[in-house]
Amino acid sequence: IGLGNVVRFPYLTYKHGGAAFFIPYLLCLFLLGIPILALEFMLGQRMQRGIVDAFANIHPRAWGLGVTALIGSFIINAYYNVIMAWSWVYLFESFRRNLRWGDTVESTEDFFDNEVLNKSADLENGLVQVMNTITSSFDALTPTHNTLEIFLFAEVVVKLSTPLPFIMLGILLGYGSSLDGAGDGVEAYIAKFEHESLSSIDPWVDAAGQIFFGLSVGGGMMVSYSSSQPKTAKVTYCTVSPSFLSVLA
């Protein structure tokens, strides 16, 4: 469960006709997501290696495919790191008695533009946003420092961290449901069914992209996770369970 599930999926659902978006999403899940995820799990479990070494074991010249996947992951993590830095800023600000972003759309946008991003009219007059720089550096250095521990205890970390996002989502769901206008939000999200939006190519492309975001396939991460699994582990269970948990989230 990540930004793809929590932020991007609701946005795409609202953008592409509400509940109608579930049609291309579920089709892409079964035709793209589950098969690719199964292939990555089988590759890592069979080779017991990361993405680069796994492809190199198939053919010495195939290591470039693994490197390409890592480059894609690096690009994604580069802007994810910036988003996490913004999250730290909001976390620190949330301890104030009076929230600085207010309770209107205009005040929220003003806080994001002027306080979080510190926007300027041009690049020459722009200033370095100190808080974002500190938090981005912290986010970048933390996984580097803990790389060895992550690889040695990846299975334990996954088992402990897996239920935490569901607990967080449950708390957010309960709190959000208690707010004024919650029913309007649910209606705008899934109660409408604008099937005419499916005649465009955009929801189908976005649904395919959402599958890659939600299941984290194509970047080599699933190959690395499955490399710690014993070769006798059942790939079917390891593939289907996270796929449907991603849909549930």
CSV table of C-alpha atoms in Angstrom, one decimal:
chain,number,residue,atom,x,y,z
A,1,ILE,CA,0.0,0.0,0.0
A,2,GLY,CA,1.5,3.3,-1.1
A,3,LEU,CA,0.9,6.5,-2.8
A,4,GLY,CA,-0.5,4.6,-5.8
A,5,ASN,CA,-3.3,3.2,-3.7
A,6,VAL,CA,-4.0,6.0,-1.3
A,7,VAL,CA,-3.7,9.0,-3.6
A,8,ARG,CA,-3.5,8.1,-7.2
A,9,PHE,CA,-6.3,5.5,-7.4
A,10,PRO,CA,-9.0,7.7,-5.9
A,11,TYR,CA,-8.0,10.6,-8.2
A,12,LEU,CA,-8.2,8.3,-11.3
A,13,THR,CA,-11.5,6.9,-10.1
A,14,TYR,CA,-13.0,10.3,-9.8
A,15,LYS,CA,-11.5,11.5,-13.1
A,16,HIS,CA,-12.6,8.5,-15.2
A,17,GLY,CA,-16.3,8.1,-14.3
A,18,GLY,CA,-16.4,6.8,-10.8
A,19,ALA,CA,-17.2,3.2,-10.5
A,20,ALA,CA,-16.8,2.8,-14.3
A,21,PHE,CA,-13.1,3.0,-13.8
A,22,PHE,CA,-13.2,-0.4,-12.0
A,23,ILE,CA,-13.9,-2.1,-15.3
A,24,PRO,CA,-10.5,-1.3,-17.0
A,25,TYR,CA,-8.7,-1.5,-13.6
A,26,LEU,CA,-9.9,-5.1,-12.9
A,27,LEU,CA,-9.2,-6.2,-16.5
A,28,CYS,CA,-5.7,-4.8,-16.3
A,29,LEU,CA,-5.2,-6.5,-12.9
A,30,PHE,CA,-6.1,-9.9,-14.3
A,31,LEU,CA,-4.5,-9.5,-17.7
A,32,LEU,CA,-1.3,-7.6,-16.7
A,33,GLY,CA,-0.8,-7.2,-13.0
A,34,ILE,CA,-1.2,-10.8,-11.8
A,35,PRO,CA,0.7,-12.5,-14.6
A,36,ILE,CA,3.7,-10.0,-14.4
A,37,LEU,CA,3.8,-10.2,-10.6
A,38,ALA,CA,3.8,-14.0,-10.8
A,39,LEU,CA,6.6,-13.9,-13.3
A,40,GLU,CA,8.7,-11.7,-11.1
A,41,PHE,CA,8.0,-13.9,-8.0
A,42,MET,CA,9.0,-17.0,-10.0
A,43,LEU,CA,12.1,-15.4,-11.3
A,44,GLY,CA,13.4,-14.2,-7.9
A,45,GLN,CA,12.4,-17.4,-6.1
A,46,ARG,CA,14.0,-19.6,-8.8
A,47,MET,CA,17.2,-17.7,-9.1
A,48,GLN,CA,17.5,-16.6,-5.4
A,49,ARG,CA,19.1,-13.4,-6.7
A,50,GLY,CA,18.2,-9.7,-7.2
A,51,ILE,CA,16.9,-8.4,-10.5
A,52,VAL,CA,20.3,-7.9,-12.2
A,53,ASP,CA,21.9,-11.2,-11.2
A,54,ALA,CA,18.6,-13.1,-11.9
A,55,PHE,CA,18.6,-11.9,-15.6
A,56,ALA,CA,22.4,-12.5,-15.8
A,57,ASN,CA,21.8,-16.1,-14.8
A,58,ILE,CA,19.3,-16.5,-17.6
A,59,HIS,CA,21.8,-15.2,-20.1
A,60,PRO,CA,25.0,-13.2,-19.5
A,61,ARG,CA,23.9,-10.4,-21.8
A,62,ALA,CA,20.5,-10.1,-20.2
A,63,TRP,CA,21.8,-8.3,-17.2
A,64,GLY,CA,21.0,-5.0,-19.0
A,65,LEU,CA,17.3,-5.8,-18.5
A,66,GLY,CA,17.8,-5.8,-14.8
A,67,VAL,CA,19.8,-2.6,-14.9
A,68,THR,CA,17.0,-0.9,-16.9
A,69,ALA,CA,14.5,-1.9,-14.2
A,70,LEU,CA,16.8,-0.5,-11.6
A,71,ILE,CA,17.1,2.8,-13.5
A,72,GLY,CA,13.3,3.0,-13.7
A,73,SER,CA,13.1,2.4,-9.9
A,74,PHE,CA,15.7,5.1,-9.3
A,75,ILE,CA,13.7,7.6,-11.3
A,76,ILE,CA,10.5,6.8,-9.4
A,77,ASN,CA,12.2,6.9,-6.0
A,78,ALA,CA,13.7,10.3,-6.9
A,79,TYR,CA,10.3,12.0,-7.0
A,80,TYR,CA,8.9,9.7,-4.3
A,81,ASN,CA,11.6,11.1,-2.0
A,82,VAL,CA,10.4,14.6,-2.7
A,83,ILE,CA,6.8,13.7,-1.9
A,84,MET,CA,8.0,12.0,1.4
A,85,ALA,CA,9.8,15.3,2.2
A,86,TRP,CA,6.5,17.1,1.9
A,87,SER,CA,4.9,14.6,4.1
A,88,TRP,CA,7.5,15.3,6.8
A,89,VAL,CA,6.7,19.0,6.6
A,90,TYR,CA,3.0,18.3,7.1
A,91,LEU,CA,3.7,16.0,9.9
A,92,PHE,CA,5.7,18.6,11.8
A,93,GLU,CA,3.1,21.3,11.1
A,94,SER,CA,0.2,19.0,12.3
A,95,PHE,CA,1.5,19.3,15.9
A,96,ARG,CA,0.4,22.9,16.0
A,97,ARG,CA,-2.9,23.7,17.8
A,98,ASN,CA,-4.1,25.8,14.8
A,99,LEU,CA,-3.3,24.1,11.5
A,100,ARG,CA,-1.6,26.6,9.1
A,101,TRP,CA,-3.3,25.2,6.0
A,102,GLY,CA,-6.7,26.1,7.3
A,103,ASP,CA,-9.9,24.4,6.3
A,104,THR,CA,-10.6,25.7,2.8
A,105,VAL,CA,-9.3,24.7,-0.6
A,106,GLU,CA,-7.8,28.2,-1.1
A,107,SER,CA,-5.9,28.2,2.2
A,108,THR,CA,-4.6,24.7,1.6
A,109,GLU,CA,-3.3,25.6,-1.9
A,110,ASP,CA,-1.7,28.8,-0.5
A,111,PHE,CA,0.1,26.9,2.3
A,112,PHE,CA,1.4,24.3,-0.2
A,113,ASP,CA,2.6,26.8,-2.7
A,114,ASN,CA,4.1,29.4,-0.4
A,115,GLU,CA,5.2,27.4,2.7
A,116,VAL,CA,5.9,23.9,1.5
A,117,LEU,CA,7.2,24.6,-2.0
A,118,ASN,CA,8.2,28.2,-1.4
A,119,LYS,CA,7.4,29.1,-5.0
A,120,SER,CA,9.0,32.1,-6.7
A,121,ALA,CA,8.3,33.9,-9.9
A,122,ASP,CA,11.5,32.6,-11.6
A,123,LEU,CA,14.5,30.4,-10.9
A,124,GLU,CA,16.9,33.3,-10.3
A,125,ASN,CA,14.9,34.6,-7.4
A,126,GLY,CA,14.1,31.2,-5.9
A,127,LEU,CA,15.4,30.2,-2.5
A,128,VAL,CA,16.4,26.8,-1.2
A,129,GLN,CA,13.6,25.4,1.0
A,130,VAL,CA,15.5,24.4,4.0
A,131,MET,CA,13.0,22.0,5.6
A,132,ASN,CA,12.5,20.1,2.3
A,133,THR,CA,16.2,19.8,1.9
A,134,ILE,CA,16.7,18.4,5.3
A,135,THR,CA,13.8,15.9,5.1
A,136,SER,CA,14.8,14.8,1.5
A,137,SER,CA,18.4,14.2,2.8
A,138,PHE,CA,17.0,12.2,5.7
A,139,ASP,CA,14.8,10.1,3.4
A,140,ALA,CA,17.7,9.4,1.0
A,141,LEU,CA,20.2,8.5,3.6
A,142,THR,CA,18.0,6.3,5.8
A,143,PRO,CA,17.6,3.4,3.4
A,144,THR,CA,21.2,3.6,2.4
A,145,HIS,CA,22.3,3.2,6.0
A,146,ASN,CA,20.0,0.3,6.5
A,147,THR,CA,20.5,-1.5,3.2
A,148,LEU,CA,22.3,-4.5,4.8
A,149,GLU,CA,19.7,-5.0,7.5
A,150,ILE,CA,16.9,-4.8,4.9
A,151,PHE,CA,18.4,-7.5,2.8
A,152,LEU,CA,19.2,-9.7,5.8
A,153,PHE,CA,15.8,-9.3,7.4
A,154,ALA,CA,13.5,-8.4,4.4
A,155,GLU,CA,11.0,-11.1,5.2
A,156,VAL,CA,10.7,-10.1,8.9
A,157,VAL,CA,10.4,-6.4,7.9
A,158,VAL,CA,7.6,-7.2,5.4
A,159,LYS,CA,5.7,-9.3,7.9
A,160,LEU,CA,5.8,-6.6,10.6
A,161,SER,CA,5.1,-3.6,8.3
A,162,THR,CA,2.3,-5.2,6.2
A,163,PRO,CA,-0.6,-4.7,8.7
A,164,LEU,CA,0.5,-1.1,9.6
A,165,PRO,CA,-0.9,0.6,6.4
A,166,PHE,CA,-4.3,-1.2,6.9
A,167,ILE,CA,-4.5,0.1,10.4
A,168,MET,CA,-3.7,3.6,9.2
A,169,LEU,CA,-6.3,3.3,6.4
A,170,GLY,CA,-8.9,2.1,8.9
A,171,ILE,CA,-8.3,5.1,11.2
A,172,LEU,CA,-8.5,7.5,8.2
A,173,LEU,CA,-11.7,5.8,7.0
A,174,GLY,CA,-13.3,6.1,10.4
A,175,TYR,CA,-12.3,9.7,10.9
A,176,GLY,CA,-13.2,10.7,7.3
A,177,SER,CA,-16.6,9.0,7.6
A,178,SER,CA,-17.4,11.2,10.7
A,179,LEU,CA,-16.8,14.5,8.9
A,180,ASP,CA,-19.5,16.7,7.3
A,181,GLY,CA,-20.0,15.9,3.6
A,182,ALA,CA,-18.6,12.4,3.8
A,183,GLY,CA,-21.6,11.1,1.9
A,184,ASP,CA,-21.0,13.5,-0.9
A,185,GLY,CA,-17.4,12.3,-1.2
A,186,VAL,CA,-18.5,8.6,-1.4
A,187,GLU,CA,-21.1,9.5,-4.0
A,188,ALA,CA,-18.5,11.4,-6.2
A,189,TYR,CA,-16.1,8.5,-5.7
A,190,ILE,CA,-18.0,5.3,-6.4
A,191,ALA,CA,-21.8,6.0,-6.5
A,192,LYS,CA,-21.6,7.5,-10.0
A,193,PHE,CA,-21.1,5.3,-13.1
A,194,GLU,CA,-20.2,7.3,-16.2
A,195,HIS,CA,-19.7,4.5,-18.7
A,196,GLU,CA,-19.2,6.9,-21.6
A,197,SER,CA,-15.8,7.7,-20.2
A,198,LEU,CA,-14.7,4.2,-21.2
A,199,SER,CA,-14.9,5.1,-24.9
A,200,SER,CA,-11.7,7.1,-24.5
A,201,ILE,CA,-8.2,5.5,-24.3
A,202,ASP,CA,-7.2,7.5,-21.3
A,203,PRO,CA,-8.9,5.4,-18.5
A,204,TRP,CA,-7.4,2.2,-20.0
A,205,VAL,CA,-3.9,3.7,-20.1
A,206,ASP,CA,-4.3,5.1,-16.6
A,207,ALA,CA,-5.6,1.7,-15.3
A,208,ALA,CA,-2.6,-0.1,-16.7
A,209,GLY,CA,-0.3,2.4,-15.2
A,210,GLN,CA,-2.1,2.1,-11.8
A,211,ILE,CA,-1.5,-1.6,-11.8
A,212,PHE,CA,2.2,-1.1,-12.1
A,213,PHE,CA,2.1,1.5,-9.4
A,214,GLY,CA,-0.1,-0.5,-7.0
A,215,LEU,CA,1.7,-3.8,-7.4
A,216,SER,CA,5.2,-2.3,-7.7
A,217,VAL,CA,6.0,-4.5,-10.8
A,218,GLY,CA,8.5,-3.7,-13.4
A,219,GLY,CA,11.1,-2.2,-11.1
A,220,GLY,CA,12.8,-5.3,-9.7
A,221,MET,CA,11.5,-4.9,-6.2
A,222,MET,CA,9.3,-8.0,-6.3
A,223,VAL,CA,12.2,-10.1,-7.7
A,224,SER,CA,14.3,-9.0,-4.7
A,225,TYR,CA,11.5,-9.8,-2.2
A,226,SER,CA,10.9,-13.2,-3.6
A,227,SER,CA,14.6,-14.1,-3.7
A,228,SER,CA,14.5,-14.7,0.0
A,229,GLN,CA,11.6,-17.2,-0.4
A,230,PRO,CA,12.4,-20.9,-0.3
A,231,LYS,CA,12.2,-22.6,-3.8
A,232,THR,CA,9.4,-24.8,-2.5
A,233,ALA,CA,7.1,-21.8,-1.6
A,234,LYS,CA,3.8,-21.6,-3.5
A,235,VAL,CA,4.0,-18.7,-6.0
A,236,THR,CA,0.3,-18.7,-6.6
A,237,TYR,CA,-0.5,-17.7,-3.0
A,238,CYS,CA,2.3,-15.1,-2.9
A,239,THR,CA,0.9,-13.6,-6.1
A,240,VAL,CA,-2.8,-13.6,-5.6
A,241,SER,CA,-2.9,-12.5,-2.0
A,242,PRO,CA,-1.0,-9.1,-2.5
A,243,SER,CA,-2.9,-8.5,-5.7
A,244,PHE,CA,-6.3,-8.7,-4.0
A,245,LEU,CA,-5.0,-6.8,-0.9
A,246,SER,CA,-3.9,-4.0,-3.3
A,247,VAL,CA,-7.5,-3.9,-4.7
A,248,LEU,CA,-9.0,-3.9,-1.2
A,249,ALA,CA,-6.7,-1.0,-0.2
